[in-house]
Each structure stands twice: as structure tokens, then as C-alpha cells.
Amino acid sequence: LAHNHLESAYNHLKKAVAWDPNSPPLRHELAVVCSMTGRSRDAVDQLEAACRLDPNEAEYAYKLALAWNEMGNLQQTVKALERAVGINPRHARAWYNLGLARNQLNQPEAAIDALLRAESANPNDPRIPYARATILARLGRLEEAKTAASRAVELQRDFAEARQLLDQLP
């Protein structure tokens, strides 16, 4: 049943975009439905169009990054995330995902920098210091890793992974 509703939404949004091809919000909504229905390439196309139509909207660039990541294109993911944080330097989710992507690209220092920016923008999200702690631990920077993992636990007492990391650090 839900799939039928998504297909209906997809068809309606396709028509709406055809009627108003210069509407970034319509393209964004269509991209979300495309992503939910497995049309990743269409989602990228719609979000690229939304970014062209409204180049100052960080959320469109951020969602474009997520769509590229869905397709497994890490280089384009990073490019779109860099665009998002360039538009909005306080976009915590974009900084966080940029940190994760840079870590996947084996750029740990750049990843840590991005995660610090994410934490500055959203100091209450325990996932951010935890992600930083895992990278720092892997680099052998154990005191910094302990501090970051402790911060994650401080923010969320029942954060099992952060507690486990703290227990494993010497």
C-alpha cells in the first residue's frame, strides 16, 4: 500500500515539475520521492536542477550529497557537501557527513576538522564526538579519543558504542 502512495506521489510530482520546471522546492520533493522509490539517478538529476535554480540553498546541496552517496559516488558526495557548508558554514549535518566521507576517503585529518566544525555547529549531537573519537583512536591519538568519547557519553549516557570505545581505550 505504501508503495502505491509513493508511486502516486511520484506521478503527481513529475506532473507538477513539468508544469513548473523552475521550482526548486518541487524538484526537491520529487527527488525525495525518487530516492524513496529507488530512482537514485533521477533524485540526483532533480537535486542538481534545484541547486542550479537556487544556488544559495544549502539544503539542496546537502540532499544532493546524500543522493550521490546513495549511488556510491563518494567524490561527488564530498563535492556536494563542500558546496553545502560553503553556502551555510553552520550546517552541522553537512559537516558531520563530510567528516564521515573524508574518513572513507582515508583523509583522517580532514575528517577530524570537518567533525570539529560539525560539533561547533551542533554541540549536543553525541554522534559527532563519537565519530571523531573512533578516528582519533585509529590514529593512536588516545587521549584525544578518550576526551571525544567521554563527550559523547556525557551527551547520551546510554550510548553503548561510545561506552565500549571508552572501555577499550588504555
Short mmCIF file of C-alpha atoms in Angstrom, two decimals:
data_model
loop_
_atom_site.label_atom_id
_atom_site.label_comp_id
_atom_site.label_asym_id
_atom_site.label_seq_id
_atom_site.Cartn_x
_atom_site.Cartn_y
_atom_site.Cartn_z
CA LEU A 1 0.00 0.00 0.00
CA ALA A 2 2.73 2.48 0.93
CA HIS A 3 4.50 1.79 -2.35
CA ASN A 4 1.31 2.70 -4.23
CA HIS A 5 1.17 6.00 -2.36
CA LEU A 6 4.80 6.69 -3.25
CA GLU A 7 4.16 5.86 -6.91
CA SER A 8 1.17 8.18 -6.88
CA ALA A 9 3.24 10.93 -5.26
CA TYR A 10 5.97 10.35 -7.85
CA ASN A 11 3.49 10.67 -10.73
CA HIS A 12 1.89 13.80 -9.27
CA LEU A 13 5.25 15.45 -8.60
CA LYS A 14 6.51 14.58 -12.10
CA LYS A 15 3.47 16.42 -13.49
CA ALA A 16 3.98 19.35 -11.12
CA VAL A 17 7.63 19.69 -12.18
CA ALA A 18 6.57 19.52 -15.83
CA TRP A 19 4.13 22.38 -15.18
CA ASP A 20 6.69 24.40 -13.19
CA PRO A 21 10.21 23.26 -14.12
CA ASN A 22 11.79 26.30 -12.42
CA SER A 23 10.53 25.44 -8.93
CA PRO A 24 13.39 24.22 -6.71
CA PRO A 25 11.01 23.08 -3.91
CA LEU A 26 9.03 20.90 -6.33
CA ARG A 27 12.24 19.38 -7.70
CA HIS A 28 13.42 18.77 -4.13
CA GLU A 29 10.18 17.00 -3.22
CA LEU A 30 10.34 14.92 -6.39
CA ALA A 31 13.94 13.99 -5.56
CA VAL A 32 12.90 12.78 -2.10
CA VAL A 33 10.22 10.55 -3.63
CA CYS A 34 12.65 9.36 -6.32
CA SER A 35 15.08 8.34 -3.60
CA MET A 36 12.36 6.55 -1.64
CA THR A 37 11.32 4.59 -4.73
CA GLY A 38 14.84 3.53 -5.75
CA ARG A 39 15.26 6.11 -8.51
CA SER A 40 18.61 7.36 -7.25
CA ARG A 41 19.82 8.74 -10.59
CA ASP A 42 16.57 10.69 -11.02
CA ALA A 43 16.97 12.05 -7.48
CA VAL A 44 20.46 13.31 -8.36
CA ASP A 45 19.16 14.93 -11.55
CA GLN A 46 16.33 16.70 -9.73
CA LEU A 47 18.60 17.92 -6.95
CA GLU A 48 21.23 19.15 -9.40
CA ALA A 49 18.46 21.13 -11.11
CA ALA A 50 17.28 22.50 -7.73
CA CYS A 51 20.87 23.56 -6.95
CA ARG A 52 21.17 25.33 -10.30
CA LEU A 53 17.83 27.09 -9.80
CA ASP A 54 18.60 28.11 -6.21
CA PRO A 55 22.38 28.09 -5.72
CA ASN A 56 22.10 29.67 -2.26
CA GLU A 57 20.06 26.87 -0.65
CA ALA A 58 22.42 24.67 1.37
CA GLU A 59 19.76 22.02 1.98
CA TYR A 60 19.52 21.23 -1.73
CA ALA A 61 23.30 20.73 -1.92
CA TYR A 62 23.16 18.60 1.23
CA LYS A 63 20.39 16.40 -0.16
CA LEU A 64 22.33 16.15 -3.44
CA ALA A 65 25.28 14.82 -1.43
CA LEU A 66 23.03 12.20 0.18
CA ALA A 67 21.74 11.18 -3.25
CA TRP A 68 25.28 10.85 -4.62
CA ASN A 69 26.21 8.80 -1.56
CA GLU A 70 23.22 6.52 -2.22
CA MET A 71 24.70 5.92 -5.67
CA GLY A 72 28.11 5.15 -4.16
CA ASN A 73 29.89 8.16 -5.66
CA LEU A 74 31.99 9.43 -2.77
CA GLN A 75 33.83 12.09 -4.81
CA GLN A 76 30.55 13.73 -5.85
CA THR A 77 29.25 13.31 -2.31
CA VAL A 78 32.20 15.29 -0.94
CA LYS A 79 31.85 17.93 -3.65
CA ALA A 80 28.17 18.49 -2.82
CA LEU A 81 28.85 18.53 0.94
CA GLU A 82 31.61 21.10 0.44
CA ARG A 83 29.11 23.18 -1.52
CA ALA A 84 26.55 22.88 1.30
CA VAL A 85 28.96 24.03 4.01
CA GLY A 86 30.22 26.78 1.70
CA ILE A 87 26.67 28.11 1.49
CA ASN A 88 25.91 27.54 5.18
CA PRO A 89 29.00 27.17 7.38
CA ARG A 90 26.75 26.21 10.34
CA HIS A 91 25.15 23.20 8.59
CA ALA A 92 26.06 20.60 11.21
CA ARG A 93 24.69 17.57 9.32
CA ALA A 94 26.67 18.52 6.22
CA TRP A 95 29.88 18.92 8.24
CA TYR A 96 29.20 15.59 10.00
CA ASN A 97 28.64 13.75 6.74
CA LEU A 98 31.65 15.48 5.20
CA GLY A 99 33.72 14.16 8.09
CA LEU A 100 32.43 10.63 7.52
CA ALA A 101 33.03 10.86 3.77
CA ARG A 102 36.56 12.21 4.17
CA ASN A 103 37.28 9.41 6.61
CA GLN A 104 36.09 6.89 4.00
CA LEU A 105 38.47 8.55 1.53
CA ASN A 106 41.31 7.93 4.01
CA GLN A 107 41.67 11.63 4.84
CA PRO A 108 41.55 11.36 8.64
CA GLU A 109 42.85 14.86 9.44
CA ALA A 110 40.33 16.47 7.07
CA ALA A 111 37.66 14.23 8.59
CA ILE A 112 38.53 15.37 12.12
CA ASP A 113 38.47 19.02 11.02
CA ALA A 114 35.01 18.58 9.47
CA LEU A 115 33.73 16.81 12.59
CA LEU A 116 35.04 19.62 14.79
CA ARG A 117 33.10 22.08 12.61
CA ALA A 118 30.00 19.88 12.96
CA GLU A 119 30.41 19.79 16.72
CA SER A 120 30.79 23.55 16.84
CA ALA A 121 27.55 23.95 14.87
CA ASN A 122 25.68 21.32 16.93
CA PRO A 123 27.41 20.67 20.26
CA ASN A 124 24.60 18.43 21.55
CA ASP A 125 24.76 15.60 19.00
CA PRO A 126 26.67 12.69 20.58
CA ARG A 127 27.31 11.01 17.21
CA ILE A 128 29.73 13.77 16.26
CA PRO A 129 32.29 13.41 19.08
CA TYR A 130 31.89 9.63 18.85
CA ALA A 131 32.80 9.64 15.15
CA ARG A 132 35.78 11.84 15.95
CA ALA A 133 36.80 9.52 18.80
CA THR A 134 36.85 6.48 16.51
CA ILE A 135 39.12 8.24 14.02
CA LEU A 136 41.42 9.56 16.75
CA ALA A 137 41.67 6.09 18.30
CA ARG A 138 42.59 4.59 14.95
CA LEU A 139 45.31 7.25 14.57
CA GLY A 140 46.70 6.35 18.00
CA ARG A 141 45.75 9.72 19.49
CA LEU A 142 44.33 8.01 22.54
CA GLU A 143 43.95 10.92 24.97
CA GLU A 144 42.05 12.94 22.38
CA ALA A 145 39.96 9.86 21.58
CA LYS A 146 39.10 9.42 25.28
CA THR A 147 38.08 13.06 25.56
CA ALA A 148 35.84 12.83 22.48
CA ALA A 149 34.28 9.51 23.53
CA SER A 150 33.69 10.90 27.03
CA ARG A 151 31.90 13.87 25.49
CA ALA A 152 29.64 11.52 23.52
CA VAL A 153 28.75 9.61 26.71
CA GLU A 154 28.23 12.88 28.58
CA LEU A 155 25.69 13.89 25.92
CA GLN A 156 23.98 10.49 25.83
CA ARG A 157 24.53 8.30 28.89
CA ASP A 158 23.22 5.14 27.18
CA PHE A 159 25.44 5.49 24.08
CA ALA A 160 26.68 1.88 24.12
CA GLU A 161 29.23 2.21 21.30
CA ALA A 162 30.86 5.26 22.92
CA ARG A 163 31.00 3.49 26.30
CA GLN A 164 32.50 0.42 24.65
CA LEU A 165 35.16 2.55 22.94
CA LEU A 166 35.99 4.24 26.25
CA ASP A 167 36.37 0.83 27.90
CA GLN A 168 38.71 -0.35 25.13
CA LEU A 169 41.00 2.68 25.25
CA PRO A 170 44.01 2.26 27.55
#
